[in-house]
XYZ file of C-alpha atoms in Angstrom:
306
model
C 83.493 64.644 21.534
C 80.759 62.273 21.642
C 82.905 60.149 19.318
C 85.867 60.081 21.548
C 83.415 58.998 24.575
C 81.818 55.976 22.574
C 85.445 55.081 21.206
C 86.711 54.973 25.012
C 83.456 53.038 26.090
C 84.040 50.261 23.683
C 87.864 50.003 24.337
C 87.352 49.629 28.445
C 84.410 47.074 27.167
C 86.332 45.021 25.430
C 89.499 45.053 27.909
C 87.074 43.980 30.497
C 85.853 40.899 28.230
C 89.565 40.454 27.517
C 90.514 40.029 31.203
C 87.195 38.034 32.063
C 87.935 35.719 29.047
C 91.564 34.932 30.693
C 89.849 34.662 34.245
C 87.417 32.196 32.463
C 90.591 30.360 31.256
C 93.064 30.226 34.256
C 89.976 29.139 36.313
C 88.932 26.278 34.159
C 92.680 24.868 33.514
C 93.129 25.089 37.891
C 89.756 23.335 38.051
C 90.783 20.830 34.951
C 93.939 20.128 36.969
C 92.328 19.647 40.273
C 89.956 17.092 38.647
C 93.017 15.445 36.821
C 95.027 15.235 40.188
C 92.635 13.460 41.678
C 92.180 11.157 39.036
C 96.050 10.583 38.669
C 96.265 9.986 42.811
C 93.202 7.542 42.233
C 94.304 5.647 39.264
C 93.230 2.236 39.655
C 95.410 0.665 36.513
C 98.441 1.983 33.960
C 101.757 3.957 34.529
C 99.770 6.555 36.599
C 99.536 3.604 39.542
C 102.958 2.768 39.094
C 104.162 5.966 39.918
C 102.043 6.979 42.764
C 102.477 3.776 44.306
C 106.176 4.418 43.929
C 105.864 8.140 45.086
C 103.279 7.605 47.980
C 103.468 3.803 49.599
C 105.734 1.854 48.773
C 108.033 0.001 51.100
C 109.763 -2.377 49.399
C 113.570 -3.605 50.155
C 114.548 -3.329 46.414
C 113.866 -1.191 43.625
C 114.896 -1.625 40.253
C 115.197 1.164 37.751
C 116.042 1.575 34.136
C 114.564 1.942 30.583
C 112.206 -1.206 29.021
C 114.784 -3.763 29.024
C 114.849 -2.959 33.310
C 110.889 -3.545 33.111
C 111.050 -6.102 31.040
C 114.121 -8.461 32.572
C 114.242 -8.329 36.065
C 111.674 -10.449 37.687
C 110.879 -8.805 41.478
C 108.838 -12.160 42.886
C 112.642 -13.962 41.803
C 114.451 -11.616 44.127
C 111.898 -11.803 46.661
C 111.522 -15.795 46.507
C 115.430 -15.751 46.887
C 116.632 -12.972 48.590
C 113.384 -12.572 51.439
C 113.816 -8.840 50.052
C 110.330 -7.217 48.739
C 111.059 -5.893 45.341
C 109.309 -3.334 42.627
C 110.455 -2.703 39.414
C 110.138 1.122 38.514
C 111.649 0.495 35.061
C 109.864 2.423 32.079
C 110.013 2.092 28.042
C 112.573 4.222 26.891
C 113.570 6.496 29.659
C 117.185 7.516 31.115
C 118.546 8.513 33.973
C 116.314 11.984 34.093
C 112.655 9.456 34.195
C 115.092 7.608 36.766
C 115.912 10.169 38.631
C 112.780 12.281 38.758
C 111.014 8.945 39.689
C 113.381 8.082 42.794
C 113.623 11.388 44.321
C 109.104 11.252 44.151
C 109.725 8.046 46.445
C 112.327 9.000 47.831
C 110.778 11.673 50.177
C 109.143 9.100 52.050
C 110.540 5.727 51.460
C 114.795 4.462 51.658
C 114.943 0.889 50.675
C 117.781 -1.078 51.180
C 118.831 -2.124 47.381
C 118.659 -0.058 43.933
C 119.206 -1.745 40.537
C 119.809 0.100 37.856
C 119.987 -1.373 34.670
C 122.263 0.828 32.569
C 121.102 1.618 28.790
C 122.608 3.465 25.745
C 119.530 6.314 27.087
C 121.262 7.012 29.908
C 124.177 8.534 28.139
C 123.104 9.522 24.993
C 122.063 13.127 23.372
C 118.585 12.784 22.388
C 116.227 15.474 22.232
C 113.203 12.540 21.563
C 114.072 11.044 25.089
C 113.870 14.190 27.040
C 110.451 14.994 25.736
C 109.296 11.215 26.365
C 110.557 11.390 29.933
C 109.129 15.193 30.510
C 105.647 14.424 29.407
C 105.622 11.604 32.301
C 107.167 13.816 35.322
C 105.566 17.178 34.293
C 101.913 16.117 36.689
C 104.870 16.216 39.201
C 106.356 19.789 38.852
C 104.956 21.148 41.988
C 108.113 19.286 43.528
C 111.049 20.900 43.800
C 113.126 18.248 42.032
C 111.046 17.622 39.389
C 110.801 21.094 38.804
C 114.851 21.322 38.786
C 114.869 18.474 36.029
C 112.799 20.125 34.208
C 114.621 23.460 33.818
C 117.346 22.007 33.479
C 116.502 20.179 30.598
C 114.296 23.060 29.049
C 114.208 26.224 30.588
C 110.881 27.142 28.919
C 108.860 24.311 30.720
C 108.976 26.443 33.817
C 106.785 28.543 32.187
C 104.462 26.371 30.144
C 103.913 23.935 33.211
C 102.447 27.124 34.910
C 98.908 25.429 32.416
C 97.504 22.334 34.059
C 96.156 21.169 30.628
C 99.649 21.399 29.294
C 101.305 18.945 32.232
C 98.868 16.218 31.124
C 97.590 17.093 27.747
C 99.120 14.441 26.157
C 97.806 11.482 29.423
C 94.264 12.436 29.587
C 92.633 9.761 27.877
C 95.072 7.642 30.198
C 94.172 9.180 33.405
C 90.342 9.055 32.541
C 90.888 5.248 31.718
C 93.455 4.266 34.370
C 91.114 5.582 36.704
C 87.882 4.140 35.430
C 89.652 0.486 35.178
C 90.611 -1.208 38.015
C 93.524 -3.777 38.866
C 95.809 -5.294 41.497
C 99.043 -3.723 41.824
C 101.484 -5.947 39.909
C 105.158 -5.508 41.130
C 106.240 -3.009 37.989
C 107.557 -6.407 35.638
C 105.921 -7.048 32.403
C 106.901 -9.779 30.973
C 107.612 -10.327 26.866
C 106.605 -13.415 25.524
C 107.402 -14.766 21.713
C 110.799 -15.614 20.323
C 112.820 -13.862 18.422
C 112.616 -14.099 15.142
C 113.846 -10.502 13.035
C 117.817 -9.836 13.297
C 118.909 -6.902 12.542
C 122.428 -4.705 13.668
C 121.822 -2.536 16.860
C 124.270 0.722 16.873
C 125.017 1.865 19.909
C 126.261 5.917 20.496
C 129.216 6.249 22.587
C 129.029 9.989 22.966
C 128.389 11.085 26.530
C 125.487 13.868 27.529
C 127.544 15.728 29.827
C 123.906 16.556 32.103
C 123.032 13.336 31.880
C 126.470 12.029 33.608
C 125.825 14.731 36.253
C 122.469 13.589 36.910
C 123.486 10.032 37.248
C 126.540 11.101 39.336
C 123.665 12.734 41.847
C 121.861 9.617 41.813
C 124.844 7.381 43.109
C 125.889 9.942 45.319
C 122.475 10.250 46.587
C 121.426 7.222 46.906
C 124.844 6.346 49.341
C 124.361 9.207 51.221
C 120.953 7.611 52.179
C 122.983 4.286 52.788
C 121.531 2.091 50.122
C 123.530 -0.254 48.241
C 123.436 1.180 44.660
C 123.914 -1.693 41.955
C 124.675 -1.004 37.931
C 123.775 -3.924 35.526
C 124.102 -4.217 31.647
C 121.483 -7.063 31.036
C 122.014 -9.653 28.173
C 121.683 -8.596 24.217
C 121.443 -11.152 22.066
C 124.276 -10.756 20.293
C 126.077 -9.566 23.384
C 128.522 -7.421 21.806
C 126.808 -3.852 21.782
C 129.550 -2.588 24.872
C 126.448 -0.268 26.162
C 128.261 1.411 29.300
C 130.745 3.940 27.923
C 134.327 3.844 29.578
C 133.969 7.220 31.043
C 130.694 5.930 33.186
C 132.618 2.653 33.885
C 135.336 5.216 35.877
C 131.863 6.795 37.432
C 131.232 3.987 39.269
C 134.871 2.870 40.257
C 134.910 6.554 41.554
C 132.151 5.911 43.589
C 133.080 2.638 44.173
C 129.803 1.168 42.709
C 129.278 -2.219 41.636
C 129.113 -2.987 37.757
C 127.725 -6.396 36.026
C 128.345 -6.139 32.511
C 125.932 -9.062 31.641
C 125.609 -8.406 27.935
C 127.377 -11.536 27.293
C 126.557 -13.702 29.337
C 127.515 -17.286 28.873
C 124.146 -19.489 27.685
C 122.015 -16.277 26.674
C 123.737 -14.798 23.948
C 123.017 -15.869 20.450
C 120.005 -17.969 22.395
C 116.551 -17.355 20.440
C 114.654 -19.418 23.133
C 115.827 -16.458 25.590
C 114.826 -13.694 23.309
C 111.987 -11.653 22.424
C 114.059 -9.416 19.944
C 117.427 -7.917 19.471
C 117.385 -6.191 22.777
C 114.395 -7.583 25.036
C 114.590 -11.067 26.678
C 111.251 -12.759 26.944
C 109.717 -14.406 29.805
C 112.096 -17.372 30.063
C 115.125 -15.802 29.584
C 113.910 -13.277 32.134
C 113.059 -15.634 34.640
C 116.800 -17.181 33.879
C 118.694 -14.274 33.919
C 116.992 -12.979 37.603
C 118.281 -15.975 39.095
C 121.833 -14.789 38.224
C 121.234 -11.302 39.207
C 120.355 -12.677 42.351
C 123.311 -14.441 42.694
C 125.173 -10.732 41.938
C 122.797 -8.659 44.377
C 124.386 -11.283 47.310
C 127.843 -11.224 46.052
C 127.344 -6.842 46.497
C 125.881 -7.435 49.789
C 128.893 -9.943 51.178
C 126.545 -13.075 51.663
């Protein structure tokens, strides 16, 4: 008997050090994430004040969105010199349309501007398992909103779950939060530019198979984006040797079914096959940047009928 009593005595002790070890836990990952949130709101340099300028104040007149070669090509103080239209580039490294989307619908809760370029990349249509995690690391912070949240499942049920963790939505940005928010700098409009000349050639393959949830997500985006009355504009920027036919015909019918604009600049007459344009294979540098804004310009007023 007085075995059975000390064996039940040690079994509710340790179930209650079980469930105060777990309390321990949740309460440290809410209070982890609390002090990460505010950090990530507060950033004062990096991708993290990008995004929440993008998701909490900006007003510009044009947004531009796409993978690097949208951050790295389009030059927003061009467009604004030329068009009077503010401008910020929300283009990131190596995202598709989900990092796209996710980003857009974050600003666009509180902000409709009147122009969106998108520069269209092989990510936007390809299968890639690597791309979805890259783009889910930057918009998990964000799961609390609804469309974020969507996205997410969407593209793996199981983060649903594992977001419920606060350490998990940012485990992998920490050291960038802590020094985004320690360092601070101006706002920049969202270019970077590339500078250096190309100088490595090499054969770029492009996939032409079509992720069927990536078409519906940027079907959503167009139809989105009109039914908030903005002008939505698709570009193919220059390669350099402007023969990689990114935008697969099936998209191409997208936007004639939505009646969208399309530039399909990858050849473009004085850039291809033109090192002093070039960074590498895919990237223009600063100069060719700068040149290749001043015909987008000349596109973004032939879309808007001046």
């Amino acid at each position: 008997m007085k075995n059975n009593n000390t064996n039940h005595s040690e079994m509710r002790s340790f179930v209650l050090k079980l469930l105060l070890a777990i309390v321990i836990v949740i309460v440290a990952d809410q209070a982890i994430g609390v002090g990460l949130s505010y950090m990530r709101r507060h950033a004062g340099s990096g991708s993290a004040k990008d995004i929440e300028y993008t998701t909490h104040e900006c007003k510009d007149d044009v947004l531009i969105f796409g993978s690097s070669r949208a951050m790295h090509h389009y030059v927003p103080s061009i467009i604004k010199d030329s068009l009077g239209l503010s401008c910020f580039n929300c283009g990131k490294d190596g995202m598709s349309i989900f990092y796209n989307y996710g980003r857009w619908q974050l600003s666009r809760k509180h902000h409709t501007p009147k122009v969106i370029i998108y520069d269209y990349s092989v990510f936007d249509h390809e299968i890639s398992p690597a791309e979805n995690n890259r783009f889910q690391v930057e918009l998990r912070p964000y799961c609390n909103d609804p469309d974020i949240r969507r996205l997410l499942k969407d593209t793996d049920p199981t983060e649903l779950v594992k977001n419920q963790s606060h350490l998990y939505r940012n485990n992998s940005k920490i050291l960038q939060l802590v020094v985004g928010f320690l360092r601070k700098e101006k706002l920049g409009d969202g270019y970077y530019p590339l500078k250096g000349e190309i100088n490595h050639f090499y054969e770029i393959k492009i996939k032409k198979e079509v992720d069927s949830l990536k078409y519906r997500y940027l079907e959503k985006f167009i139809q989105d984006a009109q039914h908030d009355g903005i002008k939505v504009i698709f570009m193919t920027s220059p390669y350099y040797d402007g023969k990689n036919a990114t935008c697969p015909q099936e998209i191409q019918a997208l936007f004639k079914k939505h009646h969208v604009d399309f530039y399909d600049n990858e050849d473009l007459e004085g850039f291809t096959l033109n090192k002093k344009y070039f960074k590498n294979m895919q990237h223009l540098n600063q100069e060719g940047a700068a040149a290749y804004t001043k015909i987008v310009v000349g596109e973004i007023k032939k879309s808007l009928g001046q």
